[in-house]
PDB file of C-alpha atoms in Angstrom:
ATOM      1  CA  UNK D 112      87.427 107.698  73.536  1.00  0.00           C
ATOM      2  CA  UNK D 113      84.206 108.399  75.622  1.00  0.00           C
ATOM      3  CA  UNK D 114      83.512 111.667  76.640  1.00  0.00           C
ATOM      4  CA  UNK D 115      80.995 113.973  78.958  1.00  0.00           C
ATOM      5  CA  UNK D 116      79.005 115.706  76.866  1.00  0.00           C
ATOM      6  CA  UNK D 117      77.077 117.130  79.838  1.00  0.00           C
ATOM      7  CA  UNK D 118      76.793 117.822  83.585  1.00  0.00           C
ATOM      8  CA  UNK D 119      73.391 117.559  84.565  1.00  0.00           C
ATOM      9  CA  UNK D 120      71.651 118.991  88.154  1.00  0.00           C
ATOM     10  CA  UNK D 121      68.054 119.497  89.717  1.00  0.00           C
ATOM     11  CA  UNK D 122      66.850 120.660  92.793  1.00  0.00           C
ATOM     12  CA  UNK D 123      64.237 118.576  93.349  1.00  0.00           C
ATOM     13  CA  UNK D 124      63.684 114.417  92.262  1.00  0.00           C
ATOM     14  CA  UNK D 125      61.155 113.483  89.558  1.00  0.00           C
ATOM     15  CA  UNK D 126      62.325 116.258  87.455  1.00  0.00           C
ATOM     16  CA  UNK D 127      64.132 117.085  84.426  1.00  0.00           C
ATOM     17  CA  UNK D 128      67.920 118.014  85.015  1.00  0.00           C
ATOM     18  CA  UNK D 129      69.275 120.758  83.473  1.00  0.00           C
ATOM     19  CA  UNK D 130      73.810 121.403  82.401  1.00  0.00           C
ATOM     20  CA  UNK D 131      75.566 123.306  84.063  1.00  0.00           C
ATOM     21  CA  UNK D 132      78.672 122.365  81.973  1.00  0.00           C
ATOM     22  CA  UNK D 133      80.979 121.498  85.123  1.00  0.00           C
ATOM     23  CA  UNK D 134      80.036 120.275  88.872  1.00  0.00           C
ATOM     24  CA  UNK D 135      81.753 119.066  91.858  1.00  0.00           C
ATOM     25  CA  UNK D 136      81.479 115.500  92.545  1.00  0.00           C
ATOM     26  CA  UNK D 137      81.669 114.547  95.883  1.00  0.00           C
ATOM     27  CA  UNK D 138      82.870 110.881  97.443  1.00  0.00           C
ATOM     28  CA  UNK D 139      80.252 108.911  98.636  1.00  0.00           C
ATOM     29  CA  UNK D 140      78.114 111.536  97.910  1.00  0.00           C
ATOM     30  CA  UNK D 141      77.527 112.687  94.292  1.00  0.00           C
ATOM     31  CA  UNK D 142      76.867 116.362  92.167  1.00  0.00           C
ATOM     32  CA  UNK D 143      77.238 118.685  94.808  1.00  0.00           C
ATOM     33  CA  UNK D 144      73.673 120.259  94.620  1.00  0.00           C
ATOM     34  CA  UNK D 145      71.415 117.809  92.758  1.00  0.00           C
ATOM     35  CA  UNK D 146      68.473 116.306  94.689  1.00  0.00           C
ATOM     36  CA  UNK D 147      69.548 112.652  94.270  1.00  0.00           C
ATOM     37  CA  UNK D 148      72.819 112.942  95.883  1.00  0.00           C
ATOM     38  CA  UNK D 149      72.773 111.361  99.236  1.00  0.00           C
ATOM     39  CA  UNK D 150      75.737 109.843 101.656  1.00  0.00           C
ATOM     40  CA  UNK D 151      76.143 106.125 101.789  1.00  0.00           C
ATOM     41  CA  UNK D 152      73.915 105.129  99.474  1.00  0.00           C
ATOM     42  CA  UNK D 153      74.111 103.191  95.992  1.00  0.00           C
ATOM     43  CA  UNK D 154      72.430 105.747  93.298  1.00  0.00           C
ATOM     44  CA  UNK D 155      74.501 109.280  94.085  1.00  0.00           C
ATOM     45  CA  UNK D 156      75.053 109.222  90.373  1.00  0.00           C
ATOM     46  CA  UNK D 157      73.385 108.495  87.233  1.00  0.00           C
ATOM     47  CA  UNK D 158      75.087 107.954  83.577  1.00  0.00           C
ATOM     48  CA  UNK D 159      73.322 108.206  80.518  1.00  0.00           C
ATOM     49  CA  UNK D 160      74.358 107.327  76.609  1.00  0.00           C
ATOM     50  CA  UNK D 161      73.968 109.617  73.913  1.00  0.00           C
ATOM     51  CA  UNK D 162      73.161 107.020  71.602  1.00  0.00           C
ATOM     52  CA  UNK D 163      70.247 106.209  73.948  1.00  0.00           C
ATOM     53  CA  UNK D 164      68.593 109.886  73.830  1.00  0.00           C
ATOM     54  CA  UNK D 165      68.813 109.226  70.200  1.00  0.00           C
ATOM     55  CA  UNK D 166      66.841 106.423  70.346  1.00  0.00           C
ATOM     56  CA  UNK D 167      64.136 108.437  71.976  1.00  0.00           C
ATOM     57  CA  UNK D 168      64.870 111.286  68.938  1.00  0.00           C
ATOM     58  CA  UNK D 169      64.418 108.145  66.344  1.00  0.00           C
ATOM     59  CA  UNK D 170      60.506 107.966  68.243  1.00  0.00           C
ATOM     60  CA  UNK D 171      59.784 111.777  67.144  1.00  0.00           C
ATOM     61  CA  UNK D 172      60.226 113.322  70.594  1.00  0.00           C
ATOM     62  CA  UNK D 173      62.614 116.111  71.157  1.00  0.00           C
ATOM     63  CA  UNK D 174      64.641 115.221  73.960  1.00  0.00           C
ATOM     64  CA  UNK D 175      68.615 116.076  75.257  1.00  0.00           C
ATOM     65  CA  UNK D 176      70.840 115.673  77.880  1.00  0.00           C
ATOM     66  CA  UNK D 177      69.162 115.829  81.343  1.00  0.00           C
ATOM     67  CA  UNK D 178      66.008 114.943  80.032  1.00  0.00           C
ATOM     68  CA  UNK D 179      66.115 111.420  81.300  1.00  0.00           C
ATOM     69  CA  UNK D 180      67.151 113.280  84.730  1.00  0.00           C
ATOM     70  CA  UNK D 181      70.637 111.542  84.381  1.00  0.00           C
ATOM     71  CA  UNK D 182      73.679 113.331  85.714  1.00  0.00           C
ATOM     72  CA  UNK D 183      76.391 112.783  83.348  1.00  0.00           C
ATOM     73  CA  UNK D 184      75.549 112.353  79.757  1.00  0.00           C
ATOM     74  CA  UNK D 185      78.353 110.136  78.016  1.00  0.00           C
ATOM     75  CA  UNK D 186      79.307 110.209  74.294  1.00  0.00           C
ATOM     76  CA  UNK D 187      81.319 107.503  72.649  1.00  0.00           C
ATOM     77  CA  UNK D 188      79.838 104.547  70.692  1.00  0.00           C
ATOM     78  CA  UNK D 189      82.907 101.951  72.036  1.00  0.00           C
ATOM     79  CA  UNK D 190      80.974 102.470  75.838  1.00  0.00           C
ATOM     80  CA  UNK D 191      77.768 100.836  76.120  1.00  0.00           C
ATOM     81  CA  UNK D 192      76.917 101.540  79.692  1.00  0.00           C
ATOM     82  CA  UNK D 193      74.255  99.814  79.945  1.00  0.00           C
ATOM     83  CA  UNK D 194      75.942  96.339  79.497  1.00  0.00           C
ATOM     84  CA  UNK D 195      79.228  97.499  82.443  1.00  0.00           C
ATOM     85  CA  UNK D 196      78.811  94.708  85.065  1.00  0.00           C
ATOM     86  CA  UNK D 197      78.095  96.117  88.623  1.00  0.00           C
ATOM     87  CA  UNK D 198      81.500  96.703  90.142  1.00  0.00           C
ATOM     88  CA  UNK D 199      82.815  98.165  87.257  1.00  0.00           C
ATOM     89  CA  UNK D 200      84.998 101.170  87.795  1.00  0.00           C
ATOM     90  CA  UNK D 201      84.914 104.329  85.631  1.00  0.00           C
ATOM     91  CA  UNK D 202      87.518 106.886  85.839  1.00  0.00           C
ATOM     92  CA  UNK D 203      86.324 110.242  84.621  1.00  0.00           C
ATOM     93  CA  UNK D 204      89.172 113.332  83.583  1.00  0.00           C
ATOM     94  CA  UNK D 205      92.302 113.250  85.785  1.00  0.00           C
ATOM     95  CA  UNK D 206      91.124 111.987  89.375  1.00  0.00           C
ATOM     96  CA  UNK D 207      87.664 110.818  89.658  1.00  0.00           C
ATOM     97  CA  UNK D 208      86.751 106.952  89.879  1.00  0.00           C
ATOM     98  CA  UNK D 209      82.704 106.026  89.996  1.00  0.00           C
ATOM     99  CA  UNK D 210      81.720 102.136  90.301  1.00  0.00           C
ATOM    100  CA  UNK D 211      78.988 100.980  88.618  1.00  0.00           C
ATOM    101  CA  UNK D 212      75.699 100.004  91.568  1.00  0.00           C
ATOM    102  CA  UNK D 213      72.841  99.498  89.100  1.00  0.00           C
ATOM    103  CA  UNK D 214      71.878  99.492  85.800  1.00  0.00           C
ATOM    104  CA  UNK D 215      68.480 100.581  84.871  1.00  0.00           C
ATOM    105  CA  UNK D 216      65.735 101.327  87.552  1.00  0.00           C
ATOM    106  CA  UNK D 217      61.992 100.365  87.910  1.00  0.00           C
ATOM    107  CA  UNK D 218      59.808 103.582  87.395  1.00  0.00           C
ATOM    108  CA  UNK D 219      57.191 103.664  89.721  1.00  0.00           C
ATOM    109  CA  UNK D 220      55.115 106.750  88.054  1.00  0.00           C
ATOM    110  CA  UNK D 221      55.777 107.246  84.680  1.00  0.00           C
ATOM    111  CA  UNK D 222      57.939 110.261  83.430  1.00  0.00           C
ATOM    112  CA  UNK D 223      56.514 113.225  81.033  1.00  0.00           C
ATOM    113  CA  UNK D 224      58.457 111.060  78.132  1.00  0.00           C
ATOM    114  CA  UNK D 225      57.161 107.653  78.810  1.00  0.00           C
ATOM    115  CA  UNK D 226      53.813 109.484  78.880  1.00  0.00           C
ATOM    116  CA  UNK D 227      54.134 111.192  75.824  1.00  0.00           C
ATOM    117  CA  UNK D 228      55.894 108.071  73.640  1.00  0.00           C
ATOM    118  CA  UNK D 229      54.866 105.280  76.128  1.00  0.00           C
ATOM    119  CA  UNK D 230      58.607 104.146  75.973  1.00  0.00           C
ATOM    120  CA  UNK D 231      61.538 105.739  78.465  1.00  0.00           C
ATOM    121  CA  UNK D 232      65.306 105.081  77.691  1.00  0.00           C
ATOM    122  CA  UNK D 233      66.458 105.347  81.306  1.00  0.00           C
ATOM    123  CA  UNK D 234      64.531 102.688  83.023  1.00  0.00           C
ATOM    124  CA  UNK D 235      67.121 100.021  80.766  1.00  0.00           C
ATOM    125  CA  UNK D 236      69.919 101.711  79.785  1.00  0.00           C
ATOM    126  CA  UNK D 237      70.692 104.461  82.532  1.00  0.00           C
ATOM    127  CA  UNK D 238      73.534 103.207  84.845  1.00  0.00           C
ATOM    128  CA  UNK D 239      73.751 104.160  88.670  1.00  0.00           C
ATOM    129  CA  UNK D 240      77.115 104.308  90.455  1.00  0.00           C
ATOM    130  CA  UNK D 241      78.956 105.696  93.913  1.00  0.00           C
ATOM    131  CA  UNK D 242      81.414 108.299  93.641  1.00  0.00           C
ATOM    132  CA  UNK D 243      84.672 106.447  94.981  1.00  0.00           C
ATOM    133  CA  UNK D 244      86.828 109.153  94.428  1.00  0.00           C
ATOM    134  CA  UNK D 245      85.593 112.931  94.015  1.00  0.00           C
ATOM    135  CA  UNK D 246      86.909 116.195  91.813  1.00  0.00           C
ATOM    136  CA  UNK D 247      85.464 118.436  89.516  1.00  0.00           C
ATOM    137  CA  UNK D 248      83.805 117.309  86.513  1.00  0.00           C
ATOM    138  CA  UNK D 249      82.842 119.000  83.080  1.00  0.00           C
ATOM    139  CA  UNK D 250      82.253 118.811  79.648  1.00  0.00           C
ATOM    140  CA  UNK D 251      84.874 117.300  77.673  1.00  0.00           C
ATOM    141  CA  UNK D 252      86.319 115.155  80.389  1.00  0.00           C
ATOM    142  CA  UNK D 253      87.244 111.654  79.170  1.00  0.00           C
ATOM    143  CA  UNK D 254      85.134 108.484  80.521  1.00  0.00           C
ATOM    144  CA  UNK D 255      87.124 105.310  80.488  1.00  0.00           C
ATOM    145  CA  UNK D 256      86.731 101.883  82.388  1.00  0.00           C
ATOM    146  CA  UNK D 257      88.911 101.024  84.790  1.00  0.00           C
TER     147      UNK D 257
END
């Protein structure tokens, strides 16, 4: 089974995220806190693979979670997030449901790691969803599809 391996948060956009182990998600909002979250819009979250930052380890580049500035890293090689189709629902622990907006985004000005490897995971294989239903989240929650 998928799990959180990390709860990611920044104050400001364009930068690196860093855990904070455990957040409050709010609906139609996202992470209580982080920069990104924003009412009625379609990216208040962002979802990240593990096996995608280890791509970016495979390159030679020291990287972990919140590096990609994703909020939730995932863990669990039976969830390939980047191939959910939009609509698809995610329940995360006990009581929070996320659906699935966008997958990958265009990158407008290149982050530190693109710049440094000339190749960014996130841009293809970060996900984007709402938060449909809200609660606390934190490492070691379960992540299944809905």
């Amino acid at each position: 089974m998928a799990k959180i391996v990390a709860v990611c948060t920044s104050e400001k956009a364009g930068e690196k995220k860093h855990d904070i182990g455990c957040g409050l998600l709010k609906e139609d909002f996202g992470l209580e806190g982080d920069a990104h979250s924003k009412a009625g819009w379609h990216r208040q979250l962002s979802l990240l693979s593990t096996s995608s930052i280890e791509k970016m380890r495979k390159l030679g580049i020291e990287v972990g979670p919140g590096d990609f500035a994703e909020n939730l890293t995932v863990d669990g090689p039976e969830l390939v997030l980047y191939e959910l189709p939009i609509g698809q629902r995610i329940k995360v622990g006990s009581d929070i449901l996320l659906e699935v907006t966008q997958i990958g985004k265009e990158c407008h000005s290149h982050c530190e790691i693109f710049k440094q490897v000339g190749k960014c995971v996130m841009p293809h294989e970060g996900i984007f969803t709402r938060v449909i239903k809200g609660g606390e989240v934190k490492t070691g929650d379960d992540v299944v599809l809905v």
